[in-house]
Tab-separated table of C-alpha atoms and ligand atoms in Angstrom:
chain	number	residue	atom	x	y	z
X	30	MET	CA	3.481	-25.268	-0.678
X	31	SER	CA	5.703	-22.471	0.217
X	32	LEU	CA	5.376	-18.833	-0.651
X	33	ARG	CA	7.074	-17.844	-3.887
X	34	PHE	CA	7.252	-14.746	-6.056
X	35	PHE	CA	8.274	-14.035	-9.603
X	36	ASN	CA	11.471	-12.051	-9.352
X	37	THR	CA	12.103	-9.663	-12.257
X	38	LEU	CA	15.814	-9.805	-11.465
X	39	THR	CA	16.092	-13.553	-12.152
X	40	LEU	CA	12.987	-13.920	-14.347
X	41	SER	CA	11.953	-16.891	-12.245
X	42	LEU	CA	9.640	-17.959	-9.464
X	43	GLN	CA	11.652	-18.107	-6.247
X	44	PRO	CA	10.727	-19.225	-2.733
X	45	PHE	CA	10.449	-16.170	-0.535
X	46	ALA	CA	11.574	-15.599	3.036
X	47	PRO	CA	13.097	-12.452	4.537
X	48	ALA	CA	16.884	-12.417	4.816
X	49	GLU	CA	16.801	-11.943	8.574
X	50	GLY	CA	14.233	-13.037	11.134
X	51	ARG	CA	10.525	-12.692	10.519
X	52	THR	CA	10.412	-9.100	9.323
X	53	VAL	CA	10.092	-8.295	5.633
X	54	ARG	CA	11.860	-5.102	4.665
X	55	MET	CA	9.969	-3.752	1.688
X	56	TYR	CA	10.041	-0.577	-0.377
X	57	THR	CA	7.348	0.375	-2.874
X	58	CYS	CA	7.373	3.337	-5.236
X	59	GLY	CA	4.500	5.619	-4.340
X	60	PRO	CA	2.633	8.301	-6.261
X	61	THR	CA	3.897	11.525	-7.757
X	62	VAL	CA	1.421	13.974	-6.309
X	63	TYR	CA	0.929	16.347	-9.236
X	64	ASP	CA	-2.703	15.381	-9.836
X	65	PHE	CA	-5.367	12.918	-8.699
X	66	ALA	CA	-4.287	9.297	-9.046
X	67	HIS	CA	-6.344	7.231	-11.499
X	68	ILE	CA	-7.532	3.691	-10.922
X	69	GLY	CA	-4.660	2.433	-13.097
X	70	ASN	CA	-2.278	3.763	-10.465
X	71	PHE	CA	-4.443	2.126	-7.849
X	72	ARG	CA	-4.117	-1.250	-9.483
X	73	THR	CA	-0.461	-1.098	-8.491
X	74	PHE	CA	-1.272	0.180	-4.986
X	75	ILE	CA	-3.850	-2.572	-4.495
X	76	PHE	CA	-1.168	-5.055	-5.487
X	77	PHE	CA	1.058	-3.630	-2.719
X	78	ASP	CA	-1.832	-4.023	-0.297
X	79	LEU	CA	-2.480	-7.657	-1.256
X	80	LEU	CA	1.224	-8.338	-0.967
X	81	ARG	CA	1.331	-6.826	2.528
X	82	ARG	CA	-1.708	-8.717	3.691
X	83	TRP	CA	-0.514	-12.031	2.319
X	84	LEU	CA	2.954	-11.639	3.822
X	85	ARG	CA	1.320	-11.011	7.182
X	86	ALA	CA	-1.086	-13.924	6.761
X	87	SER	CA	2.048	-16.005	6.070
X	88	GLY	CA	3.344	-15.159	9.528
X	89	TYR	CA	5.714	-12.290	8.720
X	90	GLU	CA	5.922	-8.812	10.104
X	91	LEU	CA	6.366	-5.857	7.868
X	92	SER	CA	8.675	-2.948	7.714
X	93	HIS	CA	7.335	-1.272	4.611
X	94	VAL	CA	8.333	2.141	3.306
X	95	MET	CA	6.544	3.984	0.541
X	96	ASN	CA	7.544	7.345	-0.866
X	97	ILE	CA	5.491	10.300	-1.924
X	98	THR	CA	7.230	12.104	-4.765
X	99	ASP	CA	6.383	15.713	-4.009
X	100	VAL	CA	8.948	17.418	-6.217
X	101	ASP	CA	9.363	16.921	-9.962
X	102	ASP	CA	9.122	18.829	-13.235
X	103	LYS	CA	5.341	18.634	-13.509
X	104	ILE	CA	4.804	19.695	-9.916
X	105	ILE	CA	7.095	22.692	-10.331
X	106	ARG	CA	5.471	23.662	-13.622
X	107	ASN	CA	1.910	23.365	-12.289
X	108	ALA	CA	2.646	25.051	-8.959
X	109	MET	CA	4.338	27.965	-10.731
X	110	ALA	CA	1.422	28.287	-13.146
X	111	GLN	CA	-0.969	28.513	-10.188
X	112	GLN	CA	1.387	30.797	-8.249
X	113	LYS	CA	1.464	28.352	-5.376
X	114	SER	CA	4.320	26.957	-3.381
X	115	MET	CA	5.178	23.340	-4.190
X	116	ALA	CA	4.100	22.366	-0.671
X	117	ASP	CA	0.662	23.968	-1.030
X	118	TYR	CA	0.233	22.500	-4.475
X	119	THR	CA	1.131	18.924	-3.516
X	120	ALA	CA	-0.763	18.951	-0.180
X	121	VAL	CA	-4.082	18.700	-2.041
X	122	TYR	CA	-3.085	15.653	-4.087
X	123	THR	CA	-1.290	13.955	-1.230
X	124	GLN	CA	-4.465	14.188	0.848
X	125	ALA	CA	-6.575	13.003	-2.105
X	126	PHE	CA	-4.289	9.999	-2.502
X	127	LEU	CA	-4.581	9.155	1.189
X	128	ASP	CA	-8.376	9.570	1.101
X	129	ASP	CA	-8.717	7.358	-1.982
X	130	SER	CA	-6.404	4.771	-0.441
X	131	LYS	CA	-8.612	4.661	2.625
X	132	MET	CA	-11.758	4.234	0.541
X	133	LEU	CA	-10.044	1.325	-1.225
X	134	ARG	CA	-9.078	-0.113	2.175
X	135	LEU	CA	-5.368	-0.014	1.438
X	136	GLU	CA	-3.279	-0.592	4.513
X	137	SER	CA	-0.753	2.146	4.896
X	138	ALA	CA	2.939	1.411	4.851
X	139	GLU	CA	4.696	1.491	8.222
X	140	LYS	CA	6.436	4.592	6.955
X	141	LEU	CA	5.289	7.064	4.345
X	142	VAL	CA	8.182	9.304	3.348
X	143	ARG	CA	8.163	12.546	1.414
X	144	ALA	CA	11.011	13.309	-0.965
X	145	THR	CA	11.182	16.984	0.049
X	146	GLU	CA	11.866	15.991	3.644
X	147	HIS	CA	15.060	14.140	2.686
X	148	ILE	CA	16.941	16.589	0.478
X	149	PRO	CA	20.141	16.842	2.604
X	150	GLU	CA	20.478	13.037	2.652
X	151	MET	CA	20.093	12.981	-1.133
X	152	ALA	CA	22.750	15.644	-1.549
X	153	ALA	CA	25.066	13.652	0.747
X	154	ALA	CA	24.524	10.479	-1.322
X	155	ILE	CA	25.307	12.373	-4.525
X	156	GLU	CA	28.456	13.755	-2.924
X	157	THR	CA	29.554	10.216	-2.012
X	158	LEU	CA	28.864	9.014	-5.551
X	159	THR	CA	30.971	11.896	-6.825
X	160	GLU	CA	33.831	11.001	-4.455
X	161	LYS	CA	33.684	7.458	-5.776
X	162	GLY	CA	33.918	8.714	-9.352
X	163	PHE	CA	30.444	7.791	-10.572
X	164	THR	CA	29.283	11.262	-11.561
X	165	TYR	CA	30.046	14.285	-13.687
X	166	GLU	CA	28.670	17.771	-13.693
X	167	THR	CA	27.387	19.901	-16.529
X	168	ASP	CA	25.993	23.403	-15.995
X	169	GLY	CA	25.322	22.763	-12.327
X	170	SER	CA	23.437	19.505	-12.929
X	171	ILE	CA	25.013	16.237	-11.848
X	172	TYR	CA	24.759	13.034	-13.863
X	173	PHE	CA	25.399	9.385	-13.133
X	174	ARG	CA	27.927	7.844	-15.512
X	175	ILE	CA	26.473	4.483	-16.522
X	176	ALA	CA	29.752	3.332	-18.054
X	177	LYS	CA	31.068	3.058	-14.458
X	178	PHE	CA	28.422	0.484	-13.551
X	179	PRO	CA	28.936	-2.555	-15.810
X	180	GLU	CA	25.927	-4.413	-14.393
X	181	TYR	CA	23.574	-1.761	-15.742
X	182	GLY	CA	20.652	-3.519	-17.445
X	183	LYS	CA	20.537	-6.545	-15.151
X	184	LEU	CA	16.994	-5.872	-13.959
X	185	SER	CA	15.380	-4.945	-17.266
X	186	HIS	CA	17.558	-7.529	-19.038
X	187	ASN	CA	18.594	-4.965	-21.589
X	188	ASP	CA	22.016	-5.240	-23.128
X	189	PHE	CA	23.684	-1.874	-22.844
X	190	SER	CA	27.141	-3.049	-23.819
X	191	GLY	CA	26.891	-1.787	-27.415
X	192	ASN	CA	28.246	1.544	-28.527
X	193	ARG	CA	25.520	3.946	-27.534
X	194	SER	CA	25.345	7.661	-27.964
X	195	GLY	CA	25.238	8.381	-24.261
X	196	ALA	CA	22.909	11.285	-24.881
X	197	ARG	CA	21.557	12.766	-21.708
X	198	VAL	CA	17.980	13.731	-21.240
X	199	ASP	CA	17.280	16.387	-18.673
X	200	SER	CA	14.003	14.947	-17.469
X	201	ASP	CA	13.133	12.917	-14.426
X	202	THR	CA	10.061	11.377	-16.002
X	203	TYR	CA	11.219	8.863	-18.593
X	204	GLU	CA	14.652	8.877	-20.109
X	205	LYS	CA	14.905	7.927	-23.729
X	206	ASP	CA	15.819	4.366	-24.486
X	207	ASP	CA	19.315	5.226	-25.626
X	208	ALA	CA	19.953	7.819	-22.966
X	209	ARG	CA	22.330	5.977	-20.703
X	210	ASP	CA	23.401	8.573	-18.218
X	211	PHE	CA	20.736	9.990	-16.000
X	212	VAL	CA	20.387	13.027	-13.820
X	213	LEU	CA	21.012	12.892	-10.077
X	214	TRP	CA	20.781	16.581	-9.334
X	215	LYS	CA	19.146	19.300	-11.385
X	216	ALA	CA	20.357	22.865	-11.431
X	217	PRO	CA	17.435	25.290	-11.111
X	218	LYS	CA	16.171	27.032	-14.207
X	219	GLU	CA	15.293	30.711	-14.079
X	220	GLY	CA	12.590	31.368	-11.479
X	221	GLU	CA	12.325	27.787	-10.264
X	222	PRO	CA	12.342	26.891	-6.597
X	223	PHE	CA	15.498	25.138	-5.380
X	224	TRP	CA	17.331	23.869	-2.313
X	225	ASP	CA	20.787	25.075	-1.325
X	226	THR	CA	22.879	22.019	-0.544
X	227	LYS	CA	26.439	20.780	-0.391
X	228	VAL	CA	26.217	19.754	-4.058
X	229	GLY	CA	24.974	23.201	-5.034
X	230	PRO	CA	21.567	24.775	-5.593
X	231	GLY	CA	18.915	22.627	-7.247
X	232	ARG	CA	16.662	19.659	-6.670
X	233	PRO	CA	17.063	15.898	-6.764
X	234	GLY	CA	16.231	13.675	-9.711
X	235	TRP	CA	13.441	11.171	-9.183
X	236	HIS	CA	15.622	8.046	-9.039
X	237	ILE	CA	17.934	9.171	-6.251
X	238	GLU	CA	14.940	9.878	-4.002
X	239	CYS	CA	13.934	6.237	-3.810
X	240	SER	CA	17.484	4.900	-3.365
X	241	VAL	CA	18.249	7.270	-0.517
X	242	MET	CA	14.987	6.870	1.387
X	243	ALA	CA	14.957	3.085	0.974
X	244	ILE	CA	18.503	2.722	2.330
X	245	GLU	CA	17.912	5.254	5.115
X	246	TYR	CA	14.935	3.389	6.552
X	247	LEU	CA	15.442	-0.208	5.485
X	248	GLY	CA	19.171	-0.748	5.185
X	249	GLU	CA	21.449	-1.551	2.254
X	250	THR	CA	19.687	-4.692	1.020
X	251	LEU	CA	15.898	-4.829	0.909
X	252	ASP	CA	13.905	-8.047	0.881
X	253	ILE	CA	11.384	-6.739	-1.639
X	254	HIS	CA	11.245	-3.733	-3.917
X	255	ALA	CA	8.021	-3.364	-5.873
X	256	GLY	CA	6.354	-1.042	-8.362
X	257	GLY	CA	4.426	-0.831	-11.586
X	258	VAL	CA	5.948	-2.587	-14.593
X	259	ASP	CA	6.771	0.729	-16.279
X	260	LEU	CA	9.193	1.481	-13.462
X	261	THR	CA	11.452	-1.492	-14.258
X	262	PHE	CA	13.313	0.613	-16.741
X	263	PRO	CA	14.722	3.136	-16.298
X	264	HIS	CA	13.605	3.981	-12.741
X	265	HIS	CA	14.473	0.744	-10.952
X	266	GLU	CA	17.520	0.081	-13.124
X	267	ASN	CA	18.786	3.505	-12.109
X	268	GLU	CA	17.936	2.901	-8.455
X	269	ILE	CA	20.091	-0.237	-8.611
X	270	ALA	CA	22.987	1.599	-10.280
X	271	GLN	CA	22.989	4.364	-7.652
X	272	SER	CA	22.375	2.194	-4.609
X	273	GLU	CA	24.856	-0.530	-5.467
X	274	SER	CA	27.499	2.031	-6.413
X	275	LEU	CA	26.951	3.651	-3.014
X	276	THR	CA	26.978	0.524	-0.867
X	277	GLY	CA	28.682	-2.201	-2.899
X	278	LYS	CA	25.813	-4.516	-1.868
X	279	PRO	CA	22.823	-5.913	-3.772
X	280	PHE	CA	20.030	-3.344	-3.427
X	281	ALA	CA	17.031	-5.699	-3.295
X	282	ARG	CA	16.678	-9.464	-3.240
X	283	PHE	CA	13.246	-9.584	-4.882
X	284	TRP	CA	11.906	-7.184	-7.493
X	285	LEU	CA	8.146	-7.437	-8.078
X	286	HIS	CA	6.310	-5.588	-10.827
X	287	ALA	CA	2.587	-5.184	-11.419
X	288	GLU	CA	1.176	-5.125	-14.942
X	289	PHE	CA	-1.048	-2.345	-16.211
X	290	LEU	CA	-4.687	-1.629	-15.977
X	291	LEU	CA	-5.743	-1.280	-19.599
X	292	VAL	CA	-8.561	0.375	-21.481
X	293	ASP	CA	-9.263	-1.206	-24.869
X	294	GLY	CA	-5.842	-2.816	-24.774
X	295	GLN	CA	-3.964	0.397	-23.977
X	296	LYS	CA	-2.418	1.463	-20.691
X	297	MET	CA	-4.748	3.649	-18.646
X	298	SER	CA	-2.823	6.896	-18.390
X	299	LYS	CA	-3.089	10.613	-17.981
X	300	SER	CA	-1.428	11.264	-21.303
X	301	LEU	CA	-3.867	9.123	-23.316
X	302	GLY	CA	-6.802	10.664	-21.452
X	303	ASN	CA	-8.416	7.219	-21.065
X	304	PHE	CA	-8.505	7.289	-17.288
X	305	TYR	CA	-10.965	7.363	-14.427
X	306	THR	CA	-10.227	8.519	-10.925
X	307	LEU	CA	-11.836	6.754	-7.991
X	308	ARG	CA	-14.023	9.839	-7.558
X	309	ASP	CA	-15.302	9.513	-11.150
X	310	ILE	CA	-16.359	5.968	-10.418
X	311	LEU	CA	-17.961	6.632	-7.050
X	312	GLU	CA	-19.957	9.447	-8.639
X	313	ARG	CA	-21.402	6.935	-11.079
X	314	GLY	CA	-22.732	5.014	-8.109
X	315	HIS	CA	-20.222	2.164	-7.895
X	316	PRO	CA	-19.037	1.534	-4.336
X	317	ALA	CA	-15.290	1.522	-3.680
X	318	GLU	CA	-15.282	-2.185	-2.779
X	319	THR	CA	-16.268	-3.083	-6.334
X	320	VAL	CA	-13.206	-1.242	-7.616
X	321	ARG	CA	-11.071	-2.992	-5.021
X	322	TYR	CA	-12.490	-6.375	-5.997
X	323	LEU	CA	-12.097	-5.750	-9.730
X	324	LEU	CA	-8.484	-4.651	-9.401
X	325	ALA	CA	-7.605	-7.506	-7.055
X	326	ALA	CA	-9.319	-10.311	-8.943
X	327	VAL	CA	-6.778	-10.617	-11.761
X	328	PRO	CA	-3.261	-11.773	-10.763
X	329	TYR	CA	-0.893	-8.816	-10.681
X	330	ARG	CA	1.362	-10.044	-13.483
X	331	LYS	CA	-1.504	-10.132	-15.988
X	332	GLY	CA	-2.829	-7.083	-17.795
X	333	LEU	CA	-6.339	-6.208	-16.683
X	334	ASN	CA	-8.825	-4.598	-18.992
X	335	PHE	CA	-11.076	-2.072	-17.285
X	336	THR	CA	-14.765	-1.985	-18.235
X	337	PHE	CA	-17.926	-0.923	-16.439
X	338	GLU	CA	-19.258	-4.412	-17.206
X	339	GLY	CA	-16.350	-5.729	-15.159
X	340	LEU	CA	-17.343	-3.455	-12.285
X	341	LYS	CA	-20.887	-4.828	-12.415
X	342	SER	CA	-19.599	-8.402	-12.295
X	343	ALA	CA	-17.467	-7.412	-9.315
X	344	ALA	CA	-20.600	-6.109	-7.578
X	345	THR	CA	-22.396	-9.411	-8.310
X	346	ALA	CA	-19.487	-11.401	-6.910
X	347	ILE	CA	-19.459	-9.316	-3.738
X	348	ASP	CA	-23.236	-9.786	-3.377
X	349	ARG	CA	-22.799	-13.523	-3.624
X	350	LEU	CA	-20.160	-13.459	-0.889
X	351	ARG	CA	-22.254	-11.255	1.390
X	352	ASN	CA	-25.396	-13.341	0.873
X	353	TYR	CA	-23.454	-16.422	1.757
X	354	GLU	CA	-22.126	-14.809	4.920
X	355	LEU	CA	-25.640	-13.687	5.840
X	356	ARG	CA	-26.959	-17.165	5.290
X	357	LEU	CA	-24.300	-18.602	7.580
X	358	LYS	CA	-25.091	-16.064	10.249
X	359	THR	CA	-28.888	-16.210	10.163
X	360	GLU	CA	-30.076	-19.601	8.968
X	361	LYS	CA	-30.972	-22.404	11.402
X	362	PHE	CA	-29.113	-25.549	10.387
X	363	PRO	CA	-29.758	-29.025	11.766
X	364	PRO	CA	-27.604	-29.891	14.805
X	365	GLY	CA	-24.327	-31.804	14.515
X	366	THR	CA	-21.276	-31.442	12.295
X	367	ASP	CA	-20.999	-33.035	8.877
X	368	ALA	CA	-17.539	-34.588	8.631
X	369	ALA	CA	-17.381	-34.593	4.826
X	370	LEU	CA	-18.238	-30.887	4.741
X	371	LEU	CA	-15.623	-30.227	7.369
X	372	GLY	CA	-13.065	-31.852	5.079
X	373	ARG	CA	-14.390	-29.763	2.200
X	374	THR	CA	-13.850	-26.560	4.197
X	375	GLU	CA	-10.323	-27.602	5.007
X	376	ARG	CA	-9.617	-28.308	1.349
X	377	ALA	CA	-11.011	-24.906	0.337
X	378	GLY	CA	-8.633	-23.270	2.840
X	379	THR	CA	-5.671	-25.176	1.429
X	380	GLU	CA	-6.580	-24.301	-2.147
X	381	PHE	CA	-6.975	-20.648	-1.209
X	382	ARG	CA	-3.570	-20.512	0.510
X	383	ASP	CA	-1.807	-22.474	-2.222
X	384	ALA	CA	-3.125	-20.070	-4.842
X	385	LEU	CA	-1.882	-16.991	-3.006
X	386	ASP	CA	1.426	-18.658	-2.167
X	387	ASP	CA	1.821	-19.121	-5.906
X	388	ASP	CA	2.911	-15.554	-6.658
X	389	LEU	CA	-0.404	-14.139	-5.383
X	390	ASN	CA	-2.656	-15.943	-7.817
X	391	THR	CA	-5.804	-14.110	-6.800
X	392	ALA	CA	-7.909	-15.557	-9.637
X	393	GLU	CA	-7.335	-19.100	-8.415
X	394	ALA	CA	-7.852	-18.097	-4.804
X	395	LEU	CA	-11.237	-16.631	-5.742
X	396	ALA	CA	-12.110	-19.706	-7.785
X	397	ALA	CA	-11.488	-21.820	-4.672
X	398	VAL	CA	-13.792	-19.574	-2.644
X	399	PHE	CA	-16.639	-19.538	-5.147
X	400	GLU	CA	-16.513	-23.259	-5.815
X	401	TYR	CA	-16.716	-23.842	-2.073
X	402	ILE	CA	-19.660	-21.448	-1.744
X	403	ARG	CA	-21.478	-23.109	-4.637
X	404	GLU	CA	-21.062	-26.577	-3.168
X	405	THR	CA	-21.952	-25.637	0.392
X	406	ASN	CA	-24.997	-23.638	-0.753
X	407	THR	CA	-26.181	-26.792	-2.499
X	408	ALA	CA	-25.543	-28.762	0.692
X	409	MET	CA	-27.538	-26.200	2.698
X	410	ASP	CA	-30.465	-26.438	0.264
X	411	ALA	CA	-30.416	-30.230	0.623
X	412	GLY	CA	-30.255	-30.072	4.433
X	413	GLY	CA	-26.737	-31.518	4.521
X	414	PHE	CA	-25.038	-28.509	6.075
X	415	GLN	CA	-25.099	-28.764	9.868
X	416	ALA	CA	-24.884	-26.145	12.608
X	417	GLY	CA	-21.413	-27.311	13.663
X	418	ASN	CA	-20.077	-26.552	10.195
X	419	THR	CA	-20.969	-22.899	10.434
X	420	GLN	CA	-18.024	-21.680	12.480
X	421	TYR	CA	-15.537	-23.343	10.103
X	422	ALA	CA	-17.209	-21.839	7.067
X	423	LEU	CA	-17.183	-18.412	8.740
X	424	GLU	CA	-13.523	-18.823	9.642
X	425	PHE	CA	-12.734	-19.580	6.000
X	426	LEU	CA	-14.590	-16.428	4.948
X	427	ARG	CA	-12.624	-14.474	7.546
X	428	GLN	CA	-9.360	-15.728	6.033
X	429	PHE	CA	-10.570	-14.725	2.602
X	430	ASP	CA	-11.585	-11.267	3.762
X	431	ALA	CA	-8.336	-10.634	5.642
X	432	VAL	CA	-6.808	-10.405	2.155
X	433	PHE	CA	-9.612	-9.274	-0.152
X	434	ASP	CA	-11.471	-7.069	2.353
X	435	VAL	CA	-14.739	-6.621	0.466
X	436	LEU	CA	-17.382	-8.126	2.775
X	437	ARG	CA	-17.976	-5.006	4.841
X	438	PRO	CA	-20.210	-2.556	2.970
X	439	ALA	CA	-18.881	0.975	2.616
X	440	GLU	CA	-20.247	3.217	5.294
X	441	LYS	CA	-22.846	5.584	3.985
X	442	GLU	CA	-21.411	9.029	3.308
X	443	ASP	CA	-21.153	10.310	6.839
X	444	SER	CA	-22.977	13.534	7.454
X	445	LEU	CA	-20.725	16.544	7.795
X	446	SER	CA	-18.683	16.847	10.966
X	447	ASP	CA	-19.280	19.833	13.269
X	448	ALA	CA	-16.039	21.411	12.093
X	449	GLN	CA	-17.082	21.017	8.456
X	450	VAL	CA	-20.442	22.655	9.183
X	451	ASP	CA	-18.706	25.562	10.922
X	452	GLU	CA	-16.444	25.944	7.938
X	453	LYS	CA	-19.409	26.079	5.542
X	454	ILE	CA	-21.132	28.627	7.744
X	455	ALA	CA	-18.033	30.800	7.800
X	456	GLU	CA	-17.910	30.573	4.033
X	457	ARG	CA	-21.580	31.634	3.863
X	458	THR	CA	-21.029	34.579	6.203
X	459	HIS	CA	-18.100	35.627	4.065
X	460	ALA	CA	-20.209	35.372	0.902
X	461	LYS	CA	-22.948	37.497	2.497
X	462	LYS	CA	-20.444	40.162	3.517
X	463	ALA	CA	-19.210	40.203	-0.051
X	464	ARG	CA	-22.893	40.583	-1.098
X	465	ASP	CA	-22.668	37.312	-2.998
X	466	PHE	CA	-26.151	36.228	-1.953
X	467	LYS	CA	-26.401	33.583	-4.631
X	468	ARG	CA	-23.422	31.765	-3.145
X	469	ALA	CA	-24.752	32.260	0.404
X	470	ASP	CA	-28.096	30.725	-0.589
X	471	ALA	CA	-26.391	27.844	-2.347
X	472	ILE	CA	-24.452	27.034	0.828
X	473	ARG	CA	-27.638	27.161	2.923
X	474	GLN	CA	-29.295	24.744	0.483
X	475	GLU	CA	-26.289	22.482	0.409
X	476	LEU	CA	-26.326	22.283	4.201
X	477	ASP	CA	-30.085	21.726	4.179
X	478	ALA	CA	-29.581	18.745	1.873
X	479	GLN	CA	-27.153	17.346	4.450
X	480	GLY	CA	-29.756	17.725	7.195
X	481	ILE	CA	-28.307	20.901	8.709
X	482	ILE	CA	-30.685	23.754	9.535
X	483	LEU	CA	-29.363	27.290	9.911
X	484	GLU	CA	-30.875	29.987	12.029
X	485	ASP	CA	-29.697	33.574	11.667
X	486	THR	CA	-29.827	35.254	15.073
X	487	LYS	CA	-28.598	38.611	16.291
X	488	ASP	CA	-25.642	36.805	17.877
X	489	GLY	CA	-24.675	35.155	14.628
X	490	VAL	CA	-25.614	31.900	12.983
X	491	ARG	CA	-26.902	28.938	14.966
X	492	TRP	CA	-27.335	25.524	13.491
X	493	LYS	CA	-28.816	22.172	14.342
X	494	ARG	CA	-29.229	18.790	12.745
X	495	LYS	CA	-32.661	17.774	11.486
R	5	LIG	P1	3.046	7.818	-10.839
R	5	LIG	O1	2.187	8.558	-9.839
R	5	LIG	O2	2.830	8.251	-12.233
R	5	LIG	O3	4.503	7.821	-10.422
R	5	LIG	O4	2.564	6.297	-10.817
R	5	LIG	C1	2.332	5.609	-9.631
R	5	LIG	C2	2.332	4.128	-9.875
R	5	LIG	O5	1.232	3.751	-10.714
R	5	LIG	C3	3.592	3.586	-10.559
R	5	LIG	O6	4.038	2.454	-9.836
R	5	LIG	C4	3.125	3.221	-11.956
R	5	LIG	O7	3.842	2.115	-12.428
R	5	LIG	C5	1.685	2.838	-11.701
R	5	LIG	N1	0.815	2.938	-12.892
R	5	LIG	C6	0.670	3.977	-13.740
R	5	LIG	N2	-0.261	3.696	-14.700
R	5	LIG	C7	-0.707	2.445	-14.444
R	5	LIG	C8	-1.681	1.568	-15.059
R	5	LIG	N3	-2.395	1.937	-16.129
R	5	LIG	N4	-1.871	0.343	-14.497
R	5	LIG	C9	-1.181	-0.034	-13.394
R	5	LIG	N5	-0.262	0.736	-12.777
R	5	LIG	C10	-0.027	1.959	-13.282
R	6	LIG	ZN1	10.956	4.543	-6.878
């Protein structure tokens, strides 16, 4: 069966192929780096990763762009409160996001783009929208006039034709339901950082960032635009309004949206305080692969309830897979190749592919894998599995792991690099100079626990590994 996705734009399952050639042009909305991402956010990012991997397994190449939103109200507020520049403030959370993504084995997009590196292009797009009559200005801020875009609502399937108030909300987080016009450019408030551009001093709204960067790198019509379900409205609706008003072309052919990670039936979110970061979970002793497995195991269009029980089941499932792989690699099977088992392996492969072709139905794909493992384990116990079957079974596991990527155990926390040790030593020397001997001792002990021995000599500190 052929690959198909549920398209939010048409509310139907549609066969997917890129518009041109074999390359899929895809844009996904990335994180706003004002804090650590929680594993709810990562459910959406794991969905992007599965999507990438399955598109590639289906024979396509990828041209995938993801943004990092490194300017918004919260970032400005927090950076100002900490007396930091926006760049210094967001660098920490951008790096944390990249580190967490790596732990979760997320493939990176071909291009990761930062909003603050594209301000002139955003200003130019706003200027063009103004020339075309889609905007108006109030107190230095520029707004998009929804009344000029009659198709507004076509993605979220909201009917905006009624007589609405048209109230504007000066926020780039979530506009109110009845706020039709949205901000493209925000005039700076007293003391806020701003850019000087051809549309005046200020900073871009969140929506225009994605439209401009997507079109700049991927062209006027994308094959796929994806994000979390909460972005459908208003963010993606607004992206469509801006982009299509700019180009006169459909902005994206397929719109894919991932459902939430829930806690007790409610969205995991910063504001409800019911969230865990990846770090929280690793500290409790759960390896990153279990989080990856848990978040991947439920199809992306279904809500997924997070529990620690669920994490334990994920660990058990991974154990079963690894034990099976070990058995295949180490056990001596009788010579020959069992033809019926060969057919069974082929069928498992077909079931696995059909499930993922069906809008990434990961639950069914996993069911196909585990049923196959159960049956072939039984065959092995009964002496029916033959040596010639091994390579086919391993190849099937390889296909599984090219998407799920959980077989390889996480590397043990690597010991500190030389540069990190030098940094710690410099910190200790600094503490000693400041007569903070408690801190200096703590650093020595911390290094000792990592197997690093310090030696104070007249020429300075020397160190070696135990
Ligand atoms: P943000 O950094 O807040 O812009 O969010 C980054 C991404 O995470 C967006 O695509 C959101 O839709 C998504 N997201 C936020 N909370 C959740 C959740 N509980 N489950 C799944 N995705 C989420
Ligand atoms: Zn976006």
